[in-house]
Every structure is written in structure tokens, then in C-alpha cells.
Coordinates of C-alpha atoms in Angstrom, one line a residue:
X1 CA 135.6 100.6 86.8
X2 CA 137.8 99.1 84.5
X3 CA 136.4 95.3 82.8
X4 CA 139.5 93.5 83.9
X5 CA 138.7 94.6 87.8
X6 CA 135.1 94.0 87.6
X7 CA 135.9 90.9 86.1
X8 CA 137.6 89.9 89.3
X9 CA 134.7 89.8 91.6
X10 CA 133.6 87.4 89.2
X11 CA 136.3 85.2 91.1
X12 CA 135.9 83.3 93.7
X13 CA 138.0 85.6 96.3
X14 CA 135.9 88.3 94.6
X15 CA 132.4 86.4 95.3
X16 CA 134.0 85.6 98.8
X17 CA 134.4 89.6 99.6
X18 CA 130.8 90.2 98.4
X19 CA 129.5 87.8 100.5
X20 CA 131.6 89.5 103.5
X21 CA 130.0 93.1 102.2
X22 CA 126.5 92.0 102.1
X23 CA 124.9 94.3 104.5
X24 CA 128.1 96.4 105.6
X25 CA 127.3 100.0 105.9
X26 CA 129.1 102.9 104.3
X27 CA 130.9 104.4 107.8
X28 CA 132.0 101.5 108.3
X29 CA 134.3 101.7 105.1
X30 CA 137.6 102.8 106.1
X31 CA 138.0 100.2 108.7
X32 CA 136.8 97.3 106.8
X33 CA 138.7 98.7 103.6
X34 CA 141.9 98.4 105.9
X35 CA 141.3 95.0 107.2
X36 CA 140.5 93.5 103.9
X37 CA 143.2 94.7 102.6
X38 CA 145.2 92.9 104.2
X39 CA 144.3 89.5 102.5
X40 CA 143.3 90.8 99.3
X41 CA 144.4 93.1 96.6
X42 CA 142.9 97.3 97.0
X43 CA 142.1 97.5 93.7
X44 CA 139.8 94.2 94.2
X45 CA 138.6 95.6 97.6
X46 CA 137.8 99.1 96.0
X47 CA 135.8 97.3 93.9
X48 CA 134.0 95.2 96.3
X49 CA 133.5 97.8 98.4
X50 CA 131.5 99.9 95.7
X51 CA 129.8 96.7 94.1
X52 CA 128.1 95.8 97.4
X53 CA 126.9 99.6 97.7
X54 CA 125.1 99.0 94.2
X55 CA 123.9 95.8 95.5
X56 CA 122.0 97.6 98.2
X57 CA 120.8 100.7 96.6
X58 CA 119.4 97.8 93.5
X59 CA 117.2 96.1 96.3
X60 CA 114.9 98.4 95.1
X61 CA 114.5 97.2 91.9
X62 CA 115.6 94.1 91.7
X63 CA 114.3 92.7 95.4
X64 CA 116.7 90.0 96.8
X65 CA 118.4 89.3 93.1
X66 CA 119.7 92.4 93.7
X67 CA 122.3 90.5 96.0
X68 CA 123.5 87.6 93.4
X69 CA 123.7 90.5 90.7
X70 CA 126.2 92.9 89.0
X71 CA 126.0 96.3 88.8
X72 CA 127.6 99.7 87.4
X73 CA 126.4 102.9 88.5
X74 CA 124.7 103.8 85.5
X75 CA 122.8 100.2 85.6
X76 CA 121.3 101.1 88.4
X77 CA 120.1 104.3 87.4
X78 CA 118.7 103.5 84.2
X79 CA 117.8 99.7 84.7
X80 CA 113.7 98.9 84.5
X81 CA 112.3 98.1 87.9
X82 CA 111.6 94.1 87.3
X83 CA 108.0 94.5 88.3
X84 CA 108.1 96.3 85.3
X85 CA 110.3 94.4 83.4
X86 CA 108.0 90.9 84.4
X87 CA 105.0 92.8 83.4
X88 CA 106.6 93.6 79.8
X89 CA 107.9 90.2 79.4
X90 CA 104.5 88.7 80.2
X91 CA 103.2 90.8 77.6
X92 CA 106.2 89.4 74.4
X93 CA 105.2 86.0 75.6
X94 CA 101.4 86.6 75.2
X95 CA 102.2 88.1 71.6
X96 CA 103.5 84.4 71.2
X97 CA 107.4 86.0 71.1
X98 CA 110.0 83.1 71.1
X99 CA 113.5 84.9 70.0
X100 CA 113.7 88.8 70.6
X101 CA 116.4 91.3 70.2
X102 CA 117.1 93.3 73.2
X103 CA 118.5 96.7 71.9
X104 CA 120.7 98.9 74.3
X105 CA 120.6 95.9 77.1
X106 CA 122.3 97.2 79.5
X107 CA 123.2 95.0 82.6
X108 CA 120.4 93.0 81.3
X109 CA 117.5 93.9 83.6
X110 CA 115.1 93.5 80.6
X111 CA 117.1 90.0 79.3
X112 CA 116.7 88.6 82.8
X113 CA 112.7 89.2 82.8
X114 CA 112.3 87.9 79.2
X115 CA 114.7 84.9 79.9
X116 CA 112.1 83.9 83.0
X117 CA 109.1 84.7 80.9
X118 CA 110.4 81.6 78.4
X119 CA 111.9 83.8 75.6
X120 CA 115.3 83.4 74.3
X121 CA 117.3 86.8 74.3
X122 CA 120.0 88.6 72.3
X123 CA 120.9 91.1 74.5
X124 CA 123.0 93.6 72.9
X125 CA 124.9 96.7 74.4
X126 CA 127.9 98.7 72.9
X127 CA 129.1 99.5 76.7
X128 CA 131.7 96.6 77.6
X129 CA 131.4 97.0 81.1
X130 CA 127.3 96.6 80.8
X131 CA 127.8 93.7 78.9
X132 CA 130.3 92.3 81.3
X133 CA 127.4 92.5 84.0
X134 CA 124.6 91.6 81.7
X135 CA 126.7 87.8 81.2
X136 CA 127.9 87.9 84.7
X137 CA 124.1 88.7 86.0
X138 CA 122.8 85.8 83.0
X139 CA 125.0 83.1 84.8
X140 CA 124.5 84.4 88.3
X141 CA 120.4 83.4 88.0
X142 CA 120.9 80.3 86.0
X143 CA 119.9 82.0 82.7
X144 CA 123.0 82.0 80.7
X145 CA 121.5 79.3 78.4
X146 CA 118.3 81.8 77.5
X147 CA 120.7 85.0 77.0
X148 CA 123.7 85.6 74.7
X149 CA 125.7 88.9 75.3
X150 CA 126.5 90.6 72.4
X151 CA 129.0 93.8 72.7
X152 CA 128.2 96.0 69.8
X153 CA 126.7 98.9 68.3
X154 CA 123.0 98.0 68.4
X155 CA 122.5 100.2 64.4
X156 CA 124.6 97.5 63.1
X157 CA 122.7 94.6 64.5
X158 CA 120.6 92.3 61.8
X159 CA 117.6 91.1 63.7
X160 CA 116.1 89.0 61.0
X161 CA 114.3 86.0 62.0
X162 CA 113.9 87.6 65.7
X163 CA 110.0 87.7 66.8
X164 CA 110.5 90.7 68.3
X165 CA 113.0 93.8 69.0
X166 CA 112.8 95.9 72.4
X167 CA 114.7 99.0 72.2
X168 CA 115.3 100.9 75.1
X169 CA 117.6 104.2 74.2
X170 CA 119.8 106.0 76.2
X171 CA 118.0 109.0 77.5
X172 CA 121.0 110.4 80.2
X173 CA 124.6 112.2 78.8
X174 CA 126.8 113.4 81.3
X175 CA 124.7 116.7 81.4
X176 CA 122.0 115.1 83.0
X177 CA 118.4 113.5 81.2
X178 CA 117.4 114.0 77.5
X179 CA 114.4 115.0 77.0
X180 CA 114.0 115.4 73.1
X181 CA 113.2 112.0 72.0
X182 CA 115.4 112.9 68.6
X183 CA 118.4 113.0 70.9
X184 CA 118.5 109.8 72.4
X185 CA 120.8 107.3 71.6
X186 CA 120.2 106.0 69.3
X187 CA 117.7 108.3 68.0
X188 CA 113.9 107.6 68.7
X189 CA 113.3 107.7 64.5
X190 CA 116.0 104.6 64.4
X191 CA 114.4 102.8 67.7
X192 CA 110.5 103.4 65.9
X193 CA 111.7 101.6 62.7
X194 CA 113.8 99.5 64.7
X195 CA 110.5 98.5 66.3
X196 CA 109.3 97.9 63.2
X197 CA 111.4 95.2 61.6
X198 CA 110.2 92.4 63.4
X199 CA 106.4 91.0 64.0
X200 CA 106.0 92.3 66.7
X201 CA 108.1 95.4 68.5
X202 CA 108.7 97.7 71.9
X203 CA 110.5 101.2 72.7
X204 CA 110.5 102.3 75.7
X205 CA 110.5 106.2 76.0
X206 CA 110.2 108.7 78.9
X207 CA 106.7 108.9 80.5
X208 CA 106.3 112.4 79.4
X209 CA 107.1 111.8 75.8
X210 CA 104.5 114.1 73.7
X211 CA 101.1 112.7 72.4
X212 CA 102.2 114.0 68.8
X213 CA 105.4 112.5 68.6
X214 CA 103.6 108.3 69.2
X215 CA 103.5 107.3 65.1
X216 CA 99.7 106.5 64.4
X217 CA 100.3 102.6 64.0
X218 CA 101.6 102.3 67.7
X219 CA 99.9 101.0 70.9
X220 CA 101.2 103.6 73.2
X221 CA 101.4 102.1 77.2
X222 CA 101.5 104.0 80.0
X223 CA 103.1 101.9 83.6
X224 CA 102.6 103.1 86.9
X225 CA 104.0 100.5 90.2
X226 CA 102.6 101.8 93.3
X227 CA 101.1 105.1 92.4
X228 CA 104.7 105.5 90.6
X229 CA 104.6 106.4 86.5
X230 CA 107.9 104.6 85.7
X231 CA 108.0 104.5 82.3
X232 CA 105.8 104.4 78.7
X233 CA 106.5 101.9 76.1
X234 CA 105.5 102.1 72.3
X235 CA 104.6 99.0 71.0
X236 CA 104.2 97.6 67.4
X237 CA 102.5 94.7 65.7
X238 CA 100.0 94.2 68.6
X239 CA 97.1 95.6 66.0
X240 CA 95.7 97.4 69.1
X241 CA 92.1 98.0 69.2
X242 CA 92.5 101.5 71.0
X243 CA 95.7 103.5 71.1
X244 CA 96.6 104.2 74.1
X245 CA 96.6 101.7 77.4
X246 CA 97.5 102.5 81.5
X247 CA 98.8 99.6 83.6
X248 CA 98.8 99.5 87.2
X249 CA 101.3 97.5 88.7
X250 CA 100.9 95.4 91.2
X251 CA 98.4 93.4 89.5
X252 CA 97.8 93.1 86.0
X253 CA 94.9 96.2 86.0
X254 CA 95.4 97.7 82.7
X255 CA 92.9 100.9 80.9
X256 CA 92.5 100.9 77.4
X257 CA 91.0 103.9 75.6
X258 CA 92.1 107.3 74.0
X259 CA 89.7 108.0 71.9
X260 CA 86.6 109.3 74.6
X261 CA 86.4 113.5 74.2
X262 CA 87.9 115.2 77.3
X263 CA 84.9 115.4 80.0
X264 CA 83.1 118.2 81.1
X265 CA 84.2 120.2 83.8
X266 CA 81.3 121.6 87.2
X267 CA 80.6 121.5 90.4
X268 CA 82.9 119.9 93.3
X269 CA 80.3 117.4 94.6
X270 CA 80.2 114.7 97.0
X271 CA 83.6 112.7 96.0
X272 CA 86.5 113.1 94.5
X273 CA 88.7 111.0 92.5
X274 CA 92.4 111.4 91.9
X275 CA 93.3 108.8 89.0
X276 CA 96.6 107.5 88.9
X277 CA 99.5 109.0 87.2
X278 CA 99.6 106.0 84.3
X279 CA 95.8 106.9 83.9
X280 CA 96.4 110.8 83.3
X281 CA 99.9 110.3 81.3
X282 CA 97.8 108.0 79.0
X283 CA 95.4 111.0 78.5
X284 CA 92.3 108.0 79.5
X285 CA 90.6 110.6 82.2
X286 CA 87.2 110.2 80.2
X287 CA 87.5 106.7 80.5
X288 CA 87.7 107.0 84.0
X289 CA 85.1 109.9 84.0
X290 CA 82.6 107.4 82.4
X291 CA 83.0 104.9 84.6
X292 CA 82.1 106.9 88.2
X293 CA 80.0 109.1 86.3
X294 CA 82.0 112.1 87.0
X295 CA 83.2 115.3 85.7
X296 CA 86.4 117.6 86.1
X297 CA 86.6 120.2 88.4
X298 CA 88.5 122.6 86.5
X299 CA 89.3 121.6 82.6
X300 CA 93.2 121.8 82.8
X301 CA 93.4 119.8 86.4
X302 CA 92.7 115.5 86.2
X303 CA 91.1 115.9 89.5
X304 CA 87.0 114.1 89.0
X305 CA 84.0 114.6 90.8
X306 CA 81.4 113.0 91.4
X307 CA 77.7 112.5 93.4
X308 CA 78.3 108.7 93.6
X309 CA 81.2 106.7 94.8
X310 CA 82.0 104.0 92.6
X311 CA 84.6 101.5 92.6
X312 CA 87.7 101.7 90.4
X313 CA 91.2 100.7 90.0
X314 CA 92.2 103.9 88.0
X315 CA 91.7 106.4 90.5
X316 CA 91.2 107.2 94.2
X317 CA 88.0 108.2 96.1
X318 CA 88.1 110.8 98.6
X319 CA 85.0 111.8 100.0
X320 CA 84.8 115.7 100.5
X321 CA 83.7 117.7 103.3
X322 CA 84.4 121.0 103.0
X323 CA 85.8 123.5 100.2
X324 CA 87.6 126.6 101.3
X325 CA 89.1 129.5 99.5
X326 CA 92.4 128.9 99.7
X327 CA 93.5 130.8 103.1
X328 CA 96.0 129.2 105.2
X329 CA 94.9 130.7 108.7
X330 CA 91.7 129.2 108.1
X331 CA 92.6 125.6 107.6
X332 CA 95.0 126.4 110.1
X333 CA 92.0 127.1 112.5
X334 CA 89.4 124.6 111.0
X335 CA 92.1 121.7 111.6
X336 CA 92.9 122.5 115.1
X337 CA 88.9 122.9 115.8
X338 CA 89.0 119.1 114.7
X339 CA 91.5 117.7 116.1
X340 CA 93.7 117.0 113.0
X341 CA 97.0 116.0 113.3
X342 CA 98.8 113.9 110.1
X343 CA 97.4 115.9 106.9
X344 CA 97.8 114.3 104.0
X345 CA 98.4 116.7 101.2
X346 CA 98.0 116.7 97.6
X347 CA 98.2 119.5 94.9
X348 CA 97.6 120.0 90.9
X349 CA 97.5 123.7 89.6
X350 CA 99.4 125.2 92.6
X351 CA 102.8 126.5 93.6
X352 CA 102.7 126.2 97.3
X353 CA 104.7 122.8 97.8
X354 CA 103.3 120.1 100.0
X355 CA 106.0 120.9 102.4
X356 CA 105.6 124.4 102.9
X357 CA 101.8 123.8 103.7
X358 CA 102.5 121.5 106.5
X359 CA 105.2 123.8 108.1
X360 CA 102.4 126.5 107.8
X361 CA 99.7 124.4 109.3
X362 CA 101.6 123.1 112.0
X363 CA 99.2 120.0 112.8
X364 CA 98.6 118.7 116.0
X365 CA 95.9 116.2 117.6
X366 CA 94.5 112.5 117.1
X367 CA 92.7 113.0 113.7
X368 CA 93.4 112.4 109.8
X369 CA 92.6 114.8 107.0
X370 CA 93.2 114.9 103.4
X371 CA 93.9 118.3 102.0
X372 CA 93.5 118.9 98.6
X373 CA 95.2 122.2 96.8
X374 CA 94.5 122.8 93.5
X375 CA 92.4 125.8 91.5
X376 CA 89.2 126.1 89.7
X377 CA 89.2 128.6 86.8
X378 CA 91.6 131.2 87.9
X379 CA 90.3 130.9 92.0
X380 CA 92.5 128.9 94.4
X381 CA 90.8 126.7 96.6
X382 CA 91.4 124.2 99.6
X383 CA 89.3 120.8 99.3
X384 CA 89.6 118.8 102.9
X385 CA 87.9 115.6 102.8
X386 CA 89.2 111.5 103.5
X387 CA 89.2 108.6 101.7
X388 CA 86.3 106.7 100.6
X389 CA 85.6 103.2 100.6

């Protein structure tokens, strides 16, 4: 989409065809694309037309602001989810962060979260049509006095007297996602000295970035929303006592740790705990391992076990009934002998997809089971048990 025809929906005929779009669905495009153009221009309907399907896909994200935003394709894709974005902001504001630099902006997902949270925002993107949407999206929710837009290449923007910087690189080409941090763009190198300049700093950076590659005087954070890993952010300036930190979103439950040695592996006992995926990305297993008093079942798989259940925010209890070698016929048969007919099933350590278990197991009757697939050592094995607590 060209600027000049996003920047008519900006109008009011433009604002009026959204409004008519709101909750139209996608067969019904050719007829209402004929109708409306009728009144109104087809490069302006085109434009509608796709703007209202970005609208509803960003209800995701974004909830209802989704429908006074702007979007482009890419925004959508690559924007923070604002429970995420609310939960970072919360954290600049804590810091005492007044004035911050938001690097590679985009349509202003960040800006709009920061803005809320009480922090003026330079909100810099060298994409004219992201920065078209990031003012639009500023003035939409009544926070075009807390943002200024700023199209430019973010290398060449001073950021002296900011409190803060938050970088967040590109990490998609037209290939597809980047996954070596020194080709994103701009580099990780410029975004960690970037991060740097300022009191106090943030990059965010793909949830499976390598442990190696977070430089020693970082707070490395680890975000999970519903279950979800979403993203990890490096921060700088927050003099951390321990390196590496989980969150848990809803809520504000955050693990801090790193330094615990991984725990020992046995026995499958009584329960066992899956912790979330924040929890294991943030490598803070022993943490959790030392709270429930539990070890691992197998050293390469973040599955714990242990004799007592305990309460915990990091991971979930399953109490375990029955471990089988890993033999489909006979879950097949054990199931039916009880009744069992939604399985919920979970895997670490195994090819056999989710999927292709249920088709196998065909499941039928009253009953709930949870199914566990994983290995210990080299030896397959099927854990059936349900949730605890």
C-alpha cells in the first residue's frame, strides 16, 4: 500500500468505510467491494477492504484497539502483543524512565504501551508507511501528545538525554525469519551498544536466542502470555541481582535465577511438573526444581518429578498414575478399559506428533486423561496421569 492511499482512510470517507467494514467477512468481498464502489473511489475501497481484515486478525494482540488502529501487514506480524508491551512499559516506568527512544517502532505497538505507562516516546522507524500508522495509531488513542514519529534510519539517531532506548530489530526478510542475531537489522552488536547509551536500555531478541550470545552485564528476560513464550528482552542498566528472569503473563509472576546447577535426574514418582516455556527458555528449571523438591526425569528433558505436590506458578502439576513403555496398542487398550475419551497430550524428546497419537488412539467414552510422551535415557515411555491441585 502506497502512503498517499493509506493516508486516505485517515479521512473522514475513509474512517466512514472502516466503520461500514467492521465485522464484514472475507466472502462477502466482491459484493460489498462492488457496492462501495459506487460511492467511493476502488483504490480507497481496496484499501479499506484490506485495512479492516488487519483490524480483525490484530484483535488478537491489540484486543478492542485493534479496531481504532492502523495496520500494515508486516505490523501485524511483527508487532508485540500489548499484554506484552504493558508489561515492558511497566517495567521503564519502574526504572523511573521519563523520555525513551523507541528504535525500529514500527506501527508503534511498543510507543502506545509506553505512552500509557506515562513515558514520553520517540518512536523512530525508517519504513514510511510504519510511521504513517505509528502517528495515525498515536492520534487514534489520544496519545499524539506523548509520541513523536520520527521517519529515519534508527543508526543515525542521537539519543542523548533519553532515559532509555528500546531496540527491537527486524528479524523477518522476504525469505522468511532470521535467526542469526548478527543478521538482523540493524545488527544485534549495534542494538547491545545501542542499549547501552542511555541509563537504562532494552532489546528485544528471539526467544531462542543462544545463552552465549547475552553480553555478561545484561539482565536477560524470558515472557511467556498464557503458556505462550512470546519473546526475550535483554535489558541494561537495571544492575540485576541474578541474570536471567521468566515472566508469566497474566499477572505480574516473574522467576529470577540462573545461577542454581542443573538438578539431578531419577525416578518418575508421584507428580509431575511441566514448567512453563518462559521458565525453561530462561534455563531457571533448578529454581523450579528447588522449590517442589523435585528432580528431572531424564537430564536433556524439563519434565520434574516429584513425591510432594507443591504449589507453583512456574510449572504444572500432574499427578501420575501409570508409566508404560511406549506401545501404542496398549494405551490404546488401557484407555478404552477406563473409559477415556478427550486425551490431552504432551511430548518432549519424541517424534510422534500430538496429532498422530490421537488418530492412533482413537478415544472414545466419558473420561479425561493426560498423556505424557517423552523418553528416559535412550527408552521411550508413555506417562498417563491428570492434573493436580
Amino acid at each position: 500500500m502506497e502512503t498517499e492511499i493509506f493516508e486516505a482512510l485517515l479521512t473522514d470517507a475513509g474512517r466512514q468505510l472502516l466503520a461500514e467494514l467492521r465485522e464484514y467477512a472475507p466472502g462477502e468481498e466482491l459484493a460489498l467491494a462492488t457496492r462501495l464502489r459506487r460511492e467511493h473511489p476502488a483504490e480507497l475501497v481496496s484499501a479499506a477492504l484490506a485495512q479492516a481484515l488487519l483490524r480483525q486478525r490484530a484483535r488478537a494482540k491489540f484486543g478492542e484497539d485493534a479496531d481504532s488502529m492502523y495496520f500494515t501487514p508486516n505490523g501485524v506480524e511483527q508487532s508485540t502483543r500489548r499484554s506484552v508491551a504493558d508489561w515492558r512499559a511497566q517495567r521503564f516506568a519502574a526504572l523511573g524512565v521519563r523520555r525513551l527512544a523507541d528504535l525500529c517502532g514500527g506501527i508503534g505497538g511498543d510507543a502506545i504501551a509506553l505512552a500509557r505507562a506515562g513515558i514520553e516516546v520517540l518512536a523512530v522507524d525508517r519504513d514510511p508507511l510504519a510511521c504513517a500508522a505509528a502517528a495515525a495509531n498515536a492520534a487514534a488513542l489520544g496519545l499524539a501528545d506523548r509520541i513523536e514519529v520520527r521517519c529515519a534510519d534508527v543508526t543515525e539517531v542521537d539519543v542523548t538525554g533519553f532515559d532509555a532506548v528500546f531496540t527491537d530489530p527486524a528479524r523477518r526478510t522476504s525469505k522468511g525469519r532470521v535467526f542469526d542475531p548478527s543478521a538482523y537489522s540493524p545488527p544485534l552488536s549495534w542494538a547491545v551498544e545501542a542499549g547501552r547509551r542511555t541509563p537504562f536500555g532494552a532489546l528485544k531478541v528471539a526467544p531462542g536466542i543462544p545463552h552465549d550470545l547475552v553480553p555478561e552485564d545484561a539482565e536477560a528476560e524470558w515472557v511467556s502470555d498464557h503458556g505462550d513464550v512470546k519473546e526475550a528482552v535483554l535489558w541494561f542498566g537495571t544492575k540485576a541481582a541474578e541474570p536471567h528472569r521468566a515472566t508469566l503473563l497474566p499477572g505480574d509472576r516473574t522467576l529470577t535465577g540462573g545461577r542454581l546447577p542443573d538438578p539431578a535426574a531419577g525416578p518418575t514418582r508421584r507428580y509431575l511438573y511441566e514448567p512453563d516455556g518462559a521458565v525453561i527458555r530462561a534455563h531457571l528449571v533448578a529454581e523450579v526444581a528447588e522449590q517442589v523438591g523435585g528432580t528431572l526425569i531424564d537430564p536433556m528433558i524439563a519434565y520434574l518429578t516429584s513425591d510432594q505436590l507443591v504449589p507453583t506458578p512456574y510449572a504444572h502439576a500432574y499427578e501420575i498414575t501409570d508409566q508404560l513403555p511406549f506401545n501404542i496398542k496398549k494405551l490404546k487398550s488401557l484407555l478404552r478399559k477406563r473409559g477415556v475419551g478427550t486425551v490431552v497430550i504432551k511430548k518432549r524428546g519424541i517424534g510422534l506428533t500430538p496429532e498422530e497419537l490421537r488418530r492412533a488412539l482413537k478415544p472414545e467414552g466419558p473420561n479425561t486423561a493426560t498423556v505424557f510422551m517423552t523418553r528416559i535415557g535412550t527408552t521411550p515411555v508413555m506417562l498417563l496421569g491428570q492434573p493436580a491441585g
